[in-house]
PDB file of C-alpha atoms in Angstrom:
ATOM      1  CA  UNK A 285     -52.587  58.739 -10.330  1.00 35.00           C
ATOM      2  CA  UNK A 286     -51.155  62.186 -11.059  1.00 39.00           C
ATOM      3  CA  UNK A 287     -52.059  64.312 -14.075  1.00 38.00           C
ATOM      4  CA  UNK A 288     -48.756  63.649 -15.895  1.00 37.00           C
ATOM      5  CA  UNK A 289     -49.233  59.880 -15.710  1.00 37.00           C
ATOM      6  CA  UNK A 290     -52.853  60.188 -16.864  1.00 38.00           C
ATOM      7  CA  UNK A 291     -51.648  62.151 -19.888  1.00 36.00           C
ATOM      8  CA  UNK A 292     -48.937  59.574 -20.585  1.00 35.00           C
ATOM      9  CA  UNK A 293     -51.498  56.774 -20.600  1.00 39.00           C
ATOM     10  CA  UNK A 294     -53.671  58.627 -23.075  1.00 36.00           C
ATOM     11  CA  UNK A 295     -50.711  59.479 -25.309  1.00 36.00           C
ATOM     12  CA  UNK A 296     -49.044  56.072 -25.717  1.00 32.00           C
ATOM     13  CA  UNK A 297     -51.320  54.718 -28.436  1.00 32.00           C
ATOM     14  CA  UNK A 298     -51.453  57.742 -30.753  1.00 30.00           C
ATOM     15  CA  UNK A 299     -47.675  58.136 -30.780  1.00 30.00           C
ATOM     16  CA  UNK A 300     -47.392  55.838 -33.803  1.00 32.00           C
ATOM     17  CA  UNK A 301     -49.715  58.190 -35.658  1.00 28.00           C
ATOM     18  CA  UNK A 302     -47.510  61.141 -34.692  1.00 34.00           C
ATOM     19  CA  UNK A 303     -44.282  59.674 -36.073  1.00 34.00           C
ATOM     20  CA  UNK A 304     -44.674  61.977 -39.078  1.00 31.00           C
ATOM     21  CA  UNK A 305     -43.638  64.866 -36.853  1.00 40.00           C
ATOM     22  CA  UNK A 306     -40.171  63.384 -36.541  1.00 44.00           C
ATOM     23  CA  UNK A 307     -39.835  61.570 -39.875  1.00 48.00           C
ATOM     24  CA  UNK A 308     -41.141  62.760 -43.221  1.00 43.00           C
ATOM     25  CA  UNK A 309     -42.142  60.568 -46.152  1.00 44.00           C
ATOM     26  CA  UNK A 310     -41.653  62.384 -49.418  1.00 41.00           C
ATOM     27  CA  UNK A 311     -43.813  61.867 -52.496  1.00 46.00           C
ATOM     28  CA  UNK A 312     -41.112  59.597 -53.976  1.00 48.00           C
ATOM     29  CA  UNK A 313     -41.377  57.321 -50.907  1.00 50.00           C
ATOM     30  CA  UNK A 314     -38.050  58.306 -49.352  1.00 44.00           C
ATOM     31  CA  UNK A 315     -38.021  58.902 -45.595  1.00 42.00           C
ATOM     32  CA  UNK A 316     -36.137  61.891 -44.296  1.00 43.00           C
ATOM     33  CA  UNK A 317     -35.454  62.307 -40.613  1.00 53.00           C
ATOM     34  CA  UNK A 318     -35.537  65.633 -38.813  1.00 62.00           C
ATOM     35  CA  UNK A 319     -32.497  64.825 -36.662  1.00 69.00           C
ATOM     36  CA  UNK A 320     -28.940  63.526 -36.931  1.00 68.00           C
ATOM     37  CA  UNK A 321     -29.380  59.776 -36.593  1.00 68.00           C
ATOM     38  CA  UNK A 322     -25.845  58.780 -35.707  1.00 75.00           C
ATOM     39  CA  UNK A 323     -22.737  60.173 -34.093  1.00 83.00           C
ATOM     40  CA  UNK A 324     -20.790  60.312 -37.366  1.00 86.00           C
ATOM     41  CA  UNK A 325     -23.128  63.018 -38.706  1.00 87.00           C
ATOM     42  CA  UNK A 326     -22.781  64.968 -35.462  1.00 90.00           C
ATOM     43  CA  UNK A 327     -18.989  64.595 -35.530  1.00 92.00           C
ATOM     44  CA  UNK A 328     -18.921  65.727 -39.168  1.00 92.00           C
ATOM     45  CA  UNK A 329     -20.973  68.803 -38.321  1.00 93.00           C
ATOM     46  CA  UNK A 330     -18.777  69.729 -35.361  1.00 95.00           C
ATOM     47  CA  UNK A 331     -15.595  69.241 -37.396  1.00 96.00           C
ATOM     48  CA  UNK A 332     -16.815  71.831 -39.915  1.00 96.00           C
ATOM     49  CA  UNK A 333     -17.527  74.430 -37.249  1.00 97.00           C
ATOM     50  CA  UNK A 334     -15.150  76.387 -35.076  1.00 97.00           C
ATOM     51  CA  UNK A 335     -15.107  78.987 -32.350  1.00 96.00           C
ATOM     52  CA  UNK A 336     -18.425  80.298 -31.082  1.00 96.00           C
ATOM     53  CA  UNK A 337     -20.397  78.500 -33.791  1.00 97.00           C
ATOM     54  CA  UNK A 338     -19.070  75.161 -32.603  1.00 97.00           C
ATOM     55  CA  UNK A 339     -19.586  76.009 -28.913  1.00 97.00           C
ATOM     56  CA  UNK A 340     -23.213  77.104 -29.406  1.00 97.00           C
ATOM     57  CA  UNK A 341     -23.894  73.991 -31.466  1.00 96.00           C
ATOM     58  CA  UNK A 342     -22.412  71.793 -28.734  1.00 96.00           C
ATOM     59  CA  UNK A 343     -24.519  73.551 -26.104  1.00 96.00           C
ATOM     60  CA  UNK A 344     -27.663  72.936 -28.178  1.00 95.00           C
ATOM     61  CA  UNK A 345     -26.766  69.265 -28.608  1.00 94.00           C
ATOM     62  CA  UNK A 346     -25.962  68.886 -24.896  1.00 95.00           C
ATOM     63  CA  UNK A 347     -29.120  70.556 -23.583  1.00 95.00           C
ATOM     64  CA  UNK A 348     -31.817  70.482 -26.256  1.00 94.00           C
ATOM     65  CA  UNK A 349     -31.934  74.272 -26.211  1.00 94.00           C
ATOM     66  CA  UNK A 350     -33.052  76.315 -29.172  1.00 93.00           C
ATOM     67  CA  UNK A 351     -30.327  78.200 -31.059  1.00 94.00           C
ATOM     68  CA  UNK A 352     -31.503  81.593 -29.819  1.00 93.00           C
ATOM     69  CA  UNK A 353     -31.530  80.397 -26.206  1.00 93.00           C
ATOM     70  CA  UNK A 354     -27.971  79.071 -26.433  1.00 95.00           C
ATOM     71  CA  UNK A 355     -26.507  81.878 -28.545  1.00 95.00           C
ATOM     72  CA  UNK A 356     -27.691  84.483 -26.041  1.00 94.00           C
ATOM     73  CA  UNK A 357     -26.173  82.669 -23.043  1.00 95.00           C
ATOM     74  CA  UNK A 358     -24.226  84.815 -20.593  1.00 95.00           C
ATOM     75  CA  UNK A 359     -21.593  83.771 -18.064  1.00 94.00           C
ATOM     76  CA  UNK A 360     -23.791  84.609 -15.073  1.00 94.00           C
ATOM     77  CA  UNK A 361     -26.275  81.916 -16.191  1.00 95.00           C
ATOM     78  CA  UNK A 362     -23.685  79.127 -16.030  1.00 96.00           C
ATOM     79  CA  UNK A 363     -23.403  78.138 -12.382  1.00 94.00           C
ATOM     80  CA  UNK A 364     -22.142  74.856 -10.909  1.00 92.00           C
ATOM     81  CA  UNK A 365     -22.338  72.968 -14.215  1.00 95.00           C
ATOM     82  CA  UNK A 366     -25.875  74.101 -14.909  1.00 96.00           C
ATOM     83  CA  UNK A 367     -27.120  76.534 -17.535  1.00 95.00           C
ATOM     84  CA  UNK A 368     -30.250  78.599 -17.121  1.00 95.00           C
ATOM     85  CA  UNK A 369     -32.154  79.581 -20.226  1.00 93.00           C
ATOM     86  CA  UNK A 370     -34.226  82.748 -19.977  1.00 91.00           C
ATOM     87  CA  UNK A 371     -36.625  84.406 -22.398  1.00 84.00           C
ATOM     88  CA  UNK A 372     -37.635  80.996 -23.699  1.00 86.00           C
ATOM     89  CA  UNK A 373     -40.403  80.348 -26.201  1.00 85.00           C
ATOM     90  CA  UNK A 374     -42.975  79.524 -23.512  1.00 82.00           C
ATOM     91  CA  UNK A 375     -41.808  82.365 -21.262  1.00 83.00           C
ATOM     92  CA  UNK A 376     -40.485  80.262 -18.390  1.00 87.00           C
ATOM     93  CA  UNK A 377     -36.862  79.943 -17.361  1.00 91.00           C
ATOM     94  CA  UNK A 378     -35.374  76.463 -17.234  1.00 93.00           C
ATOM     95  CA  UNK A 379     -32.109  75.104 -15.865  1.00 95.00           C
ATOM     96  CA  UNK A 380     -30.329  72.139 -17.421  1.00 96.00           C
ATOM     97  CA  UNK A 381     -27.207  70.370 -16.103  1.00 96.00           C
ATOM     98  CA  UNK A 382     -24.127  70.208 -18.330  1.00 96.00           C
ATOM     99  CA  UNK A 383     -20.865  68.332 -17.971  1.00 96.00           C
ATOM    100  CA  UNK A 384     -17.917  69.985 -16.220  1.00 96.00           C
ATOM    101  CA  UNK A 385     -16.059  69.891 -19.552  1.00 96.00           C
ATOM    102  CA  UNK A 386     -18.885  71.705 -21.322  1.00 95.00           C
ATOM    103  CA  UNK A 387     -19.078  74.335 -18.587  1.00 95.00           C
ATOM    104  CA  UNK A 388     -15.353  74.938 -18.840  1.00 95.00           C
ATOM    105  CA  UNK A 389     -15.374  75.055 -22.644  1.00 95.00           C
ATOM    106  CA  UNK A 390     -18.190  77.588 -22.966  1.00 95.00           C
ATOM    107  CA  UNK A 391     -17.027  79.916 -20.191  1.00 93.00           C
ATOM    108  CA  UNK A 392     -13.283  79.890 -20.887  1.00 89.00           C
ATOM    109  CA  UNK A 393     -11.939  83.454 -21.143  1.00 83.00           C
ATOM    110  CA  UNK A 394     -15.466  84.903 -21.188  1.00 80.00           C
ATOM    111  CA  UNK A 395     -16.845  87.460 -18.753  1.00 82.00           C
ATOM    112  CA  UNK A 396     -20.357  88.259 -19.970  1.00 92.00           C
ATOM    113  CA  UNK A 397     -21.673  87.246 -23.403  1.00 93.00           C
ATOM    114  CA  UNK A 398     -20.372  83.742 -24.066  1.00 96.00           C
ATOM    115  CA  UNK A 399     -20.796  83.587 -27.841  1.00 96.00           C
ATOM    116  CA  UNK A 400     -20.391  87.088 -29.325  1.00 95.00           C
ATOM    117  CA  UNK A 401     -19.267  85.721 -32.704  1.00 96.00           C
ATOM    118  CA  UNK A 402     -21.937  83.068 -33.200  1.00 97.00           C
ATOM    119  CA  UNK A 403     -23.398  83.243 -36.689  1.00 97.00           C
ATOM    120  CA  UNK A 404     -26.778  81.574 -37.189  1.00 95.00           C
ATOM    121  CA  UNK A 405     -26.693  81.751 -41.005  1.00 94.00           C
ATOM    122  CA  UNK A 406     -23.234  80.190 -41.181  1.00 96.00           C
ATOM    123  CA  UNK A 407     -24.229  77.300 -38.914  1.00 96.00           C
ATOM    124  CA  UNK A 408     -27.472  76.816 -40.808  1.00 94.00           C
ATOM    125  CA  UNK A 409     -25.550  76.556 -44.114  1.00 93.00           C
ATOM    126  CA  UNK A 410     -23.102  74.095 -42.560  1.00 95.00           C
ATOM    127  CA  UNK A 411     -25.964  71.929 -41.273  1.00 92.00           C
ATOM    128  CA  UNK A 412     -27.509  71.860 -44.753  1.00 90.00           C
ATOM    129  CA  UNK A 413     -24.127  70.877 -46.252  1.00 90.00           C
ATOM    130  CA  UNK A 414     -23.690  68.031 -43.771  1.00 89.00           C
ATOM    131  CA  UNK A 415     -27.298  66.851 -44.013  1.00 84.00           C
ATOM    132  CA  UNK A 416     -28.922  67.994 -47.262  1.00 83.00           C
ATOM    133  CA  UNK A 417     -31.742  65.495 -46.593  1.00 76.00           C
ATOM    134  CA  UNK A 418     -33.119  67.618 -43.755  1.00 76.00           C
ATOM    135  CA  UNK A 419     -36.470  69.229 -44.531  1.00 73.00           C
ATOM    136  CA  UNK A 420     -36.566  72.896 -45.503  1.00 72.00           C
ATOM    137  CA  UNK A 421     -37.184  75.109 -42.526  1.00 72.00           C
ATOM    138  CA  UNK A 422     -35.337  72.823 -40.134  1.00 74.00           C
ATOM    139  CA  UNK A 423     -32.265  75.035 -39.797  1.00 82.00           C
ATOM    140  CA  UNK A 424     -30.674  74.823 -36.398  1.00 88.00           C
ATOM    141  CA  UNK A 425     -33.812  73.311 -34.837  1.00 87.00           C
ATOM    142  CA  UNK A 426     -32.429  69.951 -35.935  1.00 88.00           C
ATOM    143  CA  UNK A 427     -30.021  70.232 -32.991  1.00 92.00           C
ATOM    144  CA  UNK A 428     -32.966  70.258 -30.560  1.00 91.00           C
ATOM    145  CA  UNK A 429     -34.603  67.279 -32.316  1.00 87.00           C
ATOM    146  CA  UNK A 430     -31.267  65.452 -32.254  1.00 87.00           C
ATOM    147  CA  UNK A 431     -30.872  65.961 -28.511  1.00 91.00           C
ATOM    148  CA  UNK A 432     -34.430  64.799 -27.755  1.00 90.00           C
ATOM    149  CA  UNK A 433     -34.286  61.774 -30.062  1.00 86.00           C
ATOM    150  CA  UNK A 434     -30.933  60.563 -28.745  1.00 87.00           C
ATOM    151  CA  UNK A 435     -32.005  61.255 -25.145  1.00 90.00           C
ATOM    152  CA  UNK A 436     -34.880  58.812 -25.578  1.00 87.00           C
ATOM    153  CA  UNK A 437     -32.886  56.260 -27.612  1.00 83.00           C
ATOM    154  CA  UNK A 438     -30.308  56.196 -24.812  1.00 85.00           C
ATOM    155  CA  UNK A 439     -32.915  55.400 -22.166  1.00 85.00           C
ATOM    156  CA  UNK A 440     -33.947  58.858 -20.983  1.00 88.00           C
ATOM    157  CA  UNK A 441     -37.202  59.434 -19.122  1.00 88.00           C
ATOM    158  CA  UNK A 442     -39.977  61.165 -21.057  1.00 89.00           C
ATOM    159  CA  UNK A 443     -40.992  63.321 -18.067  1.00 90.00           C
ATOM    160  CA  UNK A 444     -37.383  64.447 -17.583  1.00 92.00           C
ATOM    161  CA  UNK A 445     -37.215  65.273 -21.307  1.00 92.00           C
ATOM    162  CA  UNK A 446     -40.360  67.389 -20.982  1.00 92.00           C
ATOM    163  CA  UNK A 447     -38.674  69.455 -18.249  1.00 93.00           C
ATOM    164  CA  UNK A 448     -35.376  69.731 -20.123  1.00 93.00           C
ATOM    165  CA  UNK A 449     -37.076  70.934 -23.311  1.00 93.00           C
ATOM    166  CA  UNK A 450     -39.414  73.227 -21.399  1.00 91.00           C
ATOM    167  CA  UNK A 451     -42.581  71.796 -22.911  1.00 90.00           C
ATOM    168  CA  UNK A 452     -45.684  72.944 -21.061  1.00 89.00           C
ATOM    169  CA  UNK A 453     -47.715  69.912 -22.217  1.00 88.00           C
ATOM    170  CA  UNK A 454     -46.517  66.288 -22.163  1.00 87.00           C
ATOM    171  CA  UNK A 455     -48.164  65.769 -25.556  1.00 86.00           C
ATOM    172  CA  UNK A 456     -45.481  67.997 -27.110  1.00 85.00           C
ATOM    173  CA  UNK A 457     -42.794  65.685 -25.756  1.00 85.00           C
ATOM    174  CA  UNK A 458     -44.560  62.423 -26.593  1.00 84.00           C
ATOM    175  CA  UNK A 459     -43.525  62.699 -30.253  1.00 80.00           C
ATOM    176  CA  UNK A 460     -40.150  61.370 -29.031  1.00 80.00           C
ATOM    177  CA  UNK A 461     -41.542  58.436 -27.003  1.00 78.00           C
ATOM    178  CA  UNK A 462     -41.270  55.961 -29.862  1.00 73.00           C
ATOM    179  CA  UNK A 463     -37.474  56.337 -29.724  1.00 74.00           C
ATOM    180  CA  UNK A 464     -37.391  54.597 -26.326  1.00 74.00           C
ATOM    181  CA  UNK A 465     -37.137  51.001 -27.547  1.00 67.00           C
ATOM    182  CA  UNK A 466     -37.794  49.351 -24.197  1.00 68.00           C
ATOM    183  CA  UNK A 467     -40.030  51.815 -22.396  1.00 61.00           C
ATOM    184  CA  UNK A 468     -42.799  49.262 -21.897  1.00 62.00           C
ATOM    185  CA  UNK A 469     -40.338  46.688 -20.537  1.00 68.00           C
ATOM    186  CA  UNK A 470     -40.237  48.766 -17.353  1.00 68.00           C
ATOM    187  CA  UNK A 471     -43.540  47.081 -16.489  1.00 69.00           C
ATOM    188  CA  UNK A 472     -41.608  43.845 -15.986  1.00 70.00           C
ATOM    189  CA  UNK A 473     -38.570  45.467 -14.415  1.00 72.00           C
ATOM    190  CA  UNK A 474     -40.375  47.624 -11.859  1.00 71.00           C
ATOM    191  CA  UNK A 475     -43.486  45.676 -10.884  1.00 73.00           C
ATOM    192  CA  UNK A 476     -43.830  44.684  -7.203  1.00 74.00           C
ATOM    193  CA  UNK A 477     -43.667  40.958  -7.900  1.00 71.00           C
ATOM    194  CA  UNK A 478     -40.031  41.274  -8.992  1.00 71.00           C
ATOM    195  CA  UNK A 479     -39.014  41.723  -5.334  1.00 72.00           C
ATOM    196  CA  UNK A 480     -40.786  38.557  -4.204  1.00 74.00           C
ATOM    197  CA  UNK A 481     -38.622  35.461  -4.500  1.00 58.00           C
TER     198      UNK A 481
END
C-alpha cells in the first residue's frame, strides 16, 4: 500500500469532524457555506463581471487556482490547453488542463500578460454582493473552494484534486472528501469479484 492510500485510510473517519472548514455554523444556528453551491450563483457572479475580471474568475473556477496565481498568468504559460501556475503558495509549479474554449478566451489578442486590467477589489466586492452570506475574509478564495467542492460533487478523484490544487499533504485536500456522495461505493464497483460471473 502506498503512502497516499495509507493517508487516505487514516483520513476518512475524521472528515466529518472537519466539515466546519467548509461550512460554518453561526451563533444563531444558520449554516453558511464557503463556496457557491449551485450554478445559478456562479452564473450570477459571471454576469456581473466583464473583461479581465470575468476571465480571471473563470480561470479560477476552471482550475481551482488562487486569484493571485490566475491574475498573474502570462501567455507563455498557456500551452496546448494547459496552464502552468508558478510562484504558488507552496513554492512548486503546477500544470492544470483547461478546455480549448477557455484557452482561446484567455489568450485572445494577448501577447504577454493575459489580464492587465484585473481588479481584485472590484471582484471581491462583486462576490460579496452576489453572496453576502460568505464569511468575512473569504474574498476571491471562494472561487477555489467552489472548484474543489464541485469537482468532488461531480465525481472527481481526491488524489487528482490534491495535484490540481497543489496541496503538499492529502489531509489538506480531505476536507472536500465528504462532497463525493458515492466514494465508498467504489468498493462494490471495483472489487475483483465483480469480474467473476
